[in-house]
Amino acid sequence: MRTVVIAQEENRIDAKVMAQAGEIIKRGGLVAFPTETVYGLGGDGLNPQSSRKIYEAKGRPSDNPLIIHICRMEDLQTIVKEIPDEAKKLAEAFWPGPLTMILPKADCVPKETTGGLDTVAVRMPSHKVALAFIEAAGGFVAAPSANLSGKPSPTLAKYVVEDMDGRIDMIIDGGNIEIGLESTIVDLTGDVPMILRPGYITQEMLKDVLGEVTCDPTLLDGDCKDRPKAPGMRYRHYAPKGDMLILEGSPEAVVKEINQMVEASRAQGLKTGVIATGENADKYCADVVKVIGNRSEETAIAASLYRILREFDDEEVDAIYSESFATDGIGQAIMNRLLKAAGHKYKNLWEDA
Ligand code: AMP
Ligand code: MG
C-alpha cells in the first residue's frame, strides 16, 4: 500500500485535504493525524472492519480497546448508554482537551472497537486539524497512538512514517505535538471516578471538578499484584530497545551512581546513554547524554520524553540510565511512562544513604 503524507497547519487547514482524509475513513481506510497529545492512527470507530485494520497495522493485541475521538459535544450521546453528571462536568471543564472518559457503550459501538468490553473510551481533542479531520470522517474516529505496538507513541510525523509507511492510507503531518504524552483516562463506570492512565490532566485537576477521584494502584507500583484496569496498561509499552534503569536520590548521589554504572557498562563494550535534567547534563560521562528539560519545567519534560526514547533506539544505545522525577501533578504521568519504558527497573539511592 502506498501511504500519502500531507502537511497541515492548525491555522491553515485545507478543506480539500480534510475531505480526502475523511473519505478514506468513510470507506474503511486508515489515516494518521496529529492531536495535542500524540499522533493518532484513525479509523471509523463504528465500523468493525476498520478497528480490525487498526489492530493489524499496529500489531496490537485486539483485546486492547481503542479510544473514539469526537468533534462535537452532542455526539457523545450517540456512542454511550447514558451521560452521568460527572461526565458532563468533566466535558465542560476539559473538552476539547487531553481527557478520555470511560462510559457504558451504546449498541452502535462494535465490540471490535472496545476490545470486547461493554464500555467505550471517548475523547474530544483540541487540536484543530484533529477536529476538522474527525468532522470530515463522519464524527467518530477510533484512534490509538500511531506507533507500532511496543514502541513509544509518536510525537513527530517522521516517527509515524517510520512505523506506518506502507501500512496505512494517509499520514497528516501536523508538525510538533504540544503535550507529548497520551491523554489522561478516567473511568466513570464505578462508584468513584478512577484514573486508569495518568496524563496532562492531573488527579488534582479532576478532584477540583469532581471531589473524590481515585487512581488505579498499579500505575506507579511495579510490585502491585493487581492487574491494571486499562487493558493497554498491562502490556510492556513505550519501550526503547536498550536496557533502562531509573535512579532516584540526591542530585549528587544520582550523578555519581550513574557515572559508575556507565563505566561498568562501557567496560562490557556497551554503548551508554543518560536521560538528564538540564541542571545536571554536563556532569555525565556517557556516550550519549539527552537533556529532557529543566527539572522545574514539567511540561517540557513530558514533551521530550518519547522523542528521546526513540533517539536512543536510532543511536543504538544499549544501556540507558535516567534521573527520576517527582510524582505529583503531571510528574505522575511522566514517571508512569518512564517506569514502563524501564520495565519498572528502579533504584532508590535514598534507601542506601
Ligand atoms: P492508546 O490510544 O494507544 O493510547 O490506547 C488507549 C488506551 O485506552 C489503552 O490503554 C486502552 O486499554 C484504554 N482503553 C480504551 N478503552 C477502554 C475501556 N473501555 N476501558 C478501559 N480502558 C480502555
Ligand atoms: Mg498507545
PDB file of C-alpha atoms in Angstrom, residues 140-309:
ATOM      1  CA  PHE A 140     -16.438   9.009  15.273  1.00  0.00           C
ATOM      2  CA  VAL A 141     -12.771   8.232  14.761  1.00  0.00           C
ATOM      3  CA  ALA A 142     -11.281   5.307  16.697  1.00  0.00           C
ATOM      4  CA  ALA A 143      -7.634   6.080  17.229  1.00  0.00           C
ATOM      5  CA  PRO A 144      -4.856   4.594  19.305  1.00  0.00           C
ATOM      6  CA  SER A 145      -1.408   6.157  19.148  1.00  0.00           C
ATOM      7  CA  ALA A 146       0.103   5.853  15.646  1.00  0.00           C
ATOM      8  CA  ASN A 147       3.105   3.724  16.637  1.00  0.00           C
ATOM      9  CA  LEU A 148       3.829   0.043  16.193  1.00  0.00           C
ATOM     10  CA  SER A 149       2.770  -1.782  19.351  1.00  0.00           C
ATOM     11  CA  GLY A 150       5.532  -1.656  21.973  1.00  0.00           C
ATOM     12  CA  LYS A 151       7.234   1.463  20.579  1.00  0.00           C
ATOM     13  CA  PRO A 152       6.973   4.918  22.159  1.00  0.00           C
ATOM     14  CA  SER A 153       3.994   6.960  20.954  1.00  0.00           C
ATOM     15  CA  PRO A 154       4.944   9.267  18.065  1.00  0.00           C
ATOM     16  CA  THR A 155       5.336  12.968  18.813  1.00  0.00           C
ATOM     17  CA  LEU A 156       6.634  13.808  15.321  1.00  0.00           C
ATOM     18  CA  ALA A 157       5.256  12.773  11.911  1.00  0.00           C
ATOM     19  CA  LYS A 158       8.630  11.291  10.959  1.00  0.00           C
ATOM     20  CA  TYR A 159       8.128   8.622  13.627  1.00  0.00           C
ATOM     21  CA  VAL A 160       4.663   7.854  12.241  1.00  0.00           C
ATOM     22  CA  VAL A 161       6.244   7.439   8.801  1.00  0.00           C
ATOM     23  CA  GLU A 162       8.919   5.184  10.314  1.00  0.00           C
ATOM     24  CA  ASP A 163       6.296   2.892  11.881  1.00  0.00           C
ATOM     25  CA  MET A 164       3.336   3.126   9.476  1.00  0.00           C
ATOM     26  CA  ASP A 165       4.668   3.745   5.961  1.00  0.00           C
ATOM     27  CA  GLY A 166       3.110   1.158   3.641  1.00  0.00           C
ATOM     28  CA  ARG A 167       0.604   0.029   6.308  1.00  0.00           C
ATOM     29  CA  ILE A 168      -1.985   2.839   6.144  1.00  0.00           C
ATOM     30  CA  ASP A 169      -3.529   5.128   3.505  1.00  0.00           C
ATOM     31  CA  MET A 170      -2.508   8.583   4.688  1.00  0.00           C
ATOM     32  CA  ILE A 171      -0.430  10.457   7.259  1.00  0.00           C
ATOM     33  CA  ILE A 172      -1.362  14.056   8.089  1.00  0.00           C
ATOM     34  CA  ASP A 173       1.820  15.790   9.222  1.00  0.00           C
ATOM     35  CA  GLY A 174       0.885  18.457  11.771  1.00  0.00           C
ATOM     36  CA  GLY A 175       4.459  19.112  12.883  1.00  0.00           C
ATOM     37  CA  ASN A 176       5.400  19.141  16.537  1.00  0.00           C
ATOM     38  CA  ILE A 177       2.980  17.837  19.155  1.00  0.00           C
ATOM     39  CA  GLU A 178       2.257  20.091  22.109  1.00  0.00           C
ATOM     40  CA  ILE A 179       1.832  17.743  25.098  1.00  0.00           C
ATOM     41  CA  GLY A 180       3.731  14.616  24.100  1.00  0.00           C
ATOM     42  CA  LEU A 181       2.027  12.145  26.485  1.00  0.00           C
ATOM     43  CA  GLU A 182      -1.226  10.264  25.866  1.00  0.00           C
ATOM     44  CA  SER A 183      -4.491  11.557  27.350  1.00  0.00           C
ATOM     45  CA  THR A 184      -5.485  11.040  30.972  1.00  0.00           C
ATOM     46  CA  ILE A 185      -8.028   8.187  31.139  1.00  0.00           C
ATOM     47  CA  VAL A 186     -10.726   8.376  33.818  1.00  0.00           C
ATOM     48  CA  ASP A 187     -13.202   5.555  34.366  1.00  0.00           C
ATOM     49  CA  LEU A 188     -16.692   6.821  35.236  1.00  0.00           C
ATOM     50  CA  THR A 189     -18.402   3.423  35.378  1.00  0.00           C
ATOM     51  CA  GLY A 190     -17.641   2.641  39.054  1.00  0.00           C
ATOM     52  CA  ASP A 191     -18.794   4.191  42.327  1.00  0.00           C
ATOM     53  CA  VAL A 192     -15.854   6.605  42.455  1.00  0.00           C
ATOM     54  CA  PRO A 193     -14.149   8.052  39.349  1.00  0.00           C
ATOM     55  CA  MET A 194     -10.783   6.331  38.850  1.00  0.00           C
ATOM     56  CA  ILE A 195      -7.736   7.364  36.835  1.00  0.00           C
ATOM     57  CA  LEU A 196      -6.640   4.388  34.708  1.00  0.00           C
ATOM     58  CA  ARG A 197      -3.836   6.252  32.937  1.00  0.00           C
ATOM     59  CA  PRO A 198      -2.286   9.498  34.238  1.00  0.00           C
ATOM     60  CA  GLY A 199      -1.700  12.359  31.800  1.00  0.00           C
ATOM     61  CA  TYR A 200      -1.621  16.104  31.386  1.00  0.00           C
ATOM     62  CA  ILE A 201      -4.975  16.482  33.207  1.00  0.00           C
ATOM     63  CA  THR A 202      -3.852  15.618  36.723  1.00  0.00           C
ATOM     64  CA  GLN A 203      -5.622  13.949  39.643  1.00  0.00           C
ATOM     65  CA  GLU A 204      -5.649  17.337  41.405  1.00  0.00           C
ATOM     66  CA  MET A 205      -7.416  18.962  38.420  1.00  0.00           C
ATOM     67  CA  LEU A 206     -10.031  16.178  38.295  1.00  0.00           C
ATOM     68  CA  LYS A 207     -10.600  16.435  42.060  1.00  0.00           C
ATOM     69  CA  ASP A 208     -11.233  20.157  41.725  1.00  0.00           C
ATOM     70  CA  VAL A 209     -14.199  19.326  39.466  1.00  0.00           C
ATOM     71  CA  LEU A 210     -15.485  16.036  40.914  1.00  0.00           C
ATOM     72  CA  GLY A 211     -14.362  15.922  44.541  1.00  0.00           C
ATOM     73  CA  GLU A 212     -13.260  12.331  45.124  1.00  0.00           C
ATOM     74  CA  VAL A 213     -11.102  10.741  42.393  1.00  0.00           C
ATOM     75  CA  THR A 214      -9.000   7.608  42.952  1.00  0.00           C
ATOM     76  CA  CYS A 215      -6.098   6.178  40.994  1.00  0.00           C
ATOM     77  CA  ASP A 216      -5.535   2.653  39.701  1.00  0.00           C
ATOM     78  CA  PRO A 217      -2.974   1.441  42.305  1.00  0.00           C
ATOM     79  CA  THR A 218      -0.845  -0.291  39.650  1.00  0.00           C
ATOM     80  CA  LEU A 219       0.180   2.943  37.909  1.00  0.00           C
ATOM     81  CA  LEU A 220       3.429   3.647  39.724  1.00  0.00           C
ATOM     82  CA  ASP A 221       3.921   0.393  41.604  1.00  0.00           C
ATOM     83  CA  GLY A 222       5.662  -2.339  39.634  1.00  0.00           C
ATOM     84  CA  ASP A 223       5.209  -4.814  42.527  1.00  0.00           C
ATOM     85  CA  CYS A 224       1.455  -4.283  42.812  1.00  0.00           C
ATOM     86  CA  LYS A 225      -0.284  -7.653  42.448  1.00  0.00           C
ATOM     87  CA  ASP A 226      -3.468  -6.202  40.883  1.00  0.00           C
ATOM     88  CA  ARG A 227      -3.946  -6.094  37.116  1.00  0.00           C
ATOM     89  CA  PRO A 228      -4.137  -2.601  35.592  1.00  0.00           C
ATOM     90  CA  LYS A 229      -7.772  -1.766  34.794  1.00  0.00           C
ATOM     91  CA  ALA A 230      -6.992  -0.290  31.350  1.00  0.00           C
ATOM     92  CA  PRO A 231      -6.051  -3.309  29.231  1.00  0.00           C
ATOM     93  CA  GLY A 232      -3.389  -1.282  27.427  1.00  0.00           C
ATOM     94  CA  MET A 233      -1.522  -0.570  30.648  1.00  0.00           C
ATOM     95  CA  ARG A 234      -0.868  -4.315  31.082  1.00  0.00           C
ATOM     96  CA  TYR A 235       1.455  -4.544  28.127  1.00  0.00           C
ATOM     97  CA  ARG A 236       5.109  -3.549  28.142  1.00  0.00           C
ATOM     98  CA  HIS A 237       4.847  -0.263  26.350  1.00  0.00           C
ATOM     99  CA  TYR A 238       6.894   2.757  25.485  1.00  0.00           C
ATOM    100  CA  ALA A 239       9.990   0.609  25.484  1.00  0.00           C
ATOM    101  CA  PRO A 240      13.313   1.611  23.965  1.00  0.00           C
ATOM    102  CA  LYS A 241      15.446  -1.272  22.652  1.00  0.00           C
ATOM    103  CA  GLY A 242      18.202  -0.620  25.198  1.00  0.00           C
ATOM    104  CA  ASP A 243      18.076  -1.773  28.793  1.00  0.00           C
ATOM    105  CA  MET A 244      16.902   1.056  31.028  1.00  0.00           C
ATOM    106  CA  LEU A 245      17.294   1.862  34.748  1.00  0.00           C
ATOM    107  CA  ILE A 246      15.880   4.825  36.694  1.00  0.00           C
ATOM    108  CA  LEU A 247      17.791   6.235  39.654  1.00  0.00           C
ATOM    109  CA  GLU A 248      16.343   8.288  42.454  1.00  0.00           C
ATOM    110  CA  GLY A 249      18.283  10.126  45.155  1.00  0.00           C
ATOM    111  CA  SER A 250      20.064  13.424  45.832  1.00  0.00           C
ATOM    112  CA  PRO A 251      21.384  15.009  42.599  1.00  0.00           C
ATOM    113  CA  GLU A 252      24.998  14.346  43.690  1.00  0.00           C
ATOM    114  CA  ALA A 253      24.334  10.701  44.551  1.00  0.00           C
ATOM    115  CA  VAL A 254      22.437  10.098  41.276  1.00  0.00           C
ATOM    116  CA  VAL A 255      25.205  11.638  39.143  1.00  0.00           C
ATOM    117  CA  LYS A 256      27.878   9.640  40.961  1.00  0.00           C
ATOM    118  CA  GLU A 257      25.997   6.324  40.744  1.00  0.00           C
ATOM    119  CA  ILE A 258      25.056   6.783  37.089  1.00  0.00           C
ATOM    120  CA  ASN A 259      28.642   7.606  36.154  1.00  0.00           C
ATOM    121  CA  GLN A 260      29.869   4.472  37.941  1.00  0.00           C
ATOM    122  CA  MET A 261      27.261   2.370  36.136  1.00  0.00           C
ATOM    123  CA  VAL A 262      28.173   3.971  32.815  1.00  0.00           C
ATOM    124  CA  GLU A 263      31.817   2.988  33.370  1.00  0.00           C
ATOM    125  CA  ALA A 264      30.820  -0.577  34.233  1.00  0.00           C
ATOM    126  CA  SER A 265      28.570  -0.872  31.142  1.00  0.00           C
ATOM    127  CA  ARG A 266      31.274   0.555  28.959  1.00  0.00           C
ATOM    128  CA  ALA A 267      33.764  -1.966  30.285  1.00  0.00           C
ATOM    129  CA  GLN A 268      31.386  -4.622  28.904  1.00  0.00           C
ATOM    130  CA  GLY A 269      31.508  -2.966  25.493  1.00  0.00           C
ATOM    131  CA  LEU A 270      28.027  -1.424  25.741  1.00  0.00           C
ATOM    132  CA  LYS A 271      27.023   1.946  24.298  1.00  0.00           C
ATOM    133  CA  THR A 272      25.698   4.068  27.155  1.00  0.00           C
ATOM    134  CA  GLY A 273      23.065   6.806  27.384  1.00  0.00           C
ATOM    135  CA  VAL A 274      21.696   9.105  30.094  1.00  0.00           C
ATOM    136  CA  ILE A 275      18.377  10.952  30.389  1.00  0.00           C
ATOM    137  CA  ALA A 276      19.438  14.073  32.265  1.00  0.00           C
ATOM    138  CA  THR A 277      17.817  17.234  33.525  1.00  0.00           C
ATOM    139  CA  GLY A 278      19.330  20.464  32.221  1.00  0.00           C
ATOM    140  CA  GLU A 279      20.745  21.153  35.677  1.00  0.00           C
ATOM    141  CA  ASN A 280      22.967  18.028  35.659  1.00  0.00           C
ATOM    142  CA  ALA A 281      23.557  17.261  31.976  1.00  0.00           C
ATOM    143  CA  ASP A 282      27.216  18.335  31.799  1.00  0.00           C
ATOM    144  CA  LYS A 283      28.177  16.109  34.751  1.00  0.00           C
ATOM    145  CA  TYR A 284      27.652  12.788  32.965  1.00  0.00           C
ATOM    146  CA  CYS A 285      30.313  10.811  31.130  1.00  0.00           C
ATOM    147  CA  ALA A 286      28.019   8.591  28.999  1.00  0.00           C
ATOM    148  CA  ASP A 287      28.375   8.208  25.205  1.00  0.00           C
ATOM    149  CA  VAL A 288      25.007   9.906  24.644  1.00  0.00           C
ATOM    150  CA  VAL A 289      23.528  12.406  27.117  1.00  0.00           C
ATOM    151  CA  LYS A 290      19.993  13.620  26.337  1.00  0.00           C
ATOM    152  CA  VAL A 291      18.618  16.688  28.091  1.00  0.00           C
ATOM    153  CA  ILE A 292      14.938  16.098  28.803  1.00  0.00           C
ATOM    154  CA  GLY A 293      14.343  19.630  30.144  1.00  0.00           C
ATOM    155  CA  ASN A 294      14.917  21.574  33.319  1.00  0.00           C
ATOM    156  CA  ARG A 295      13.542  19.985  36.484  1.00  0.00           C
ATOM    157  CA  SER A 296      11.128  22.880  37.057  1.00  0.00           C
ATOM    158  CA  GLU A 297       9.587  22.667  33.552  1.00  0.00           C
ATOM    159  CA  GLU A 298       7.455  19.554  33.747  1.00  0.00           C
ATOM    160  CA  THR A 299       5.525  20.192  30.549  1.00  0.00           C
ATOM    161  CA  ALA A 300       8.797  20.443  28.611  1.00  0.00           C
ATOM    162  CA  ILE A 301       9.959  17.158  30.166  1.00  0.00           C
ATOM    163  CA  ALA A 302       6.690  15.472  29.143  1.00  0.00           C
ATOM    164  CA  ALA A 303       7.003  16.831  25.604  1.00  0.00           C
ATOM    165  CA  SER A 304      10.565  15.487  25.105  1.00  0.00           C
ATOM    166  CA  LEU A 305      10.268  12.043  26.688  1.00  0.00           C
ATOM    167  CA  TYR A 306       9.093   9.893  23.761  1.00  0.00           C
ATOM    168  CA  ARG A 307      11.345  11.640  21.240  1.00  0.00           C
ATOM    169  CA  ILE A 308      14.332  10.911  23.459  1.00  0.00           C
ATOM    170  CA  LEU A 309      13.389   7.244  23.866  1.00  0.00           C
TER     171      LEU A 309
END
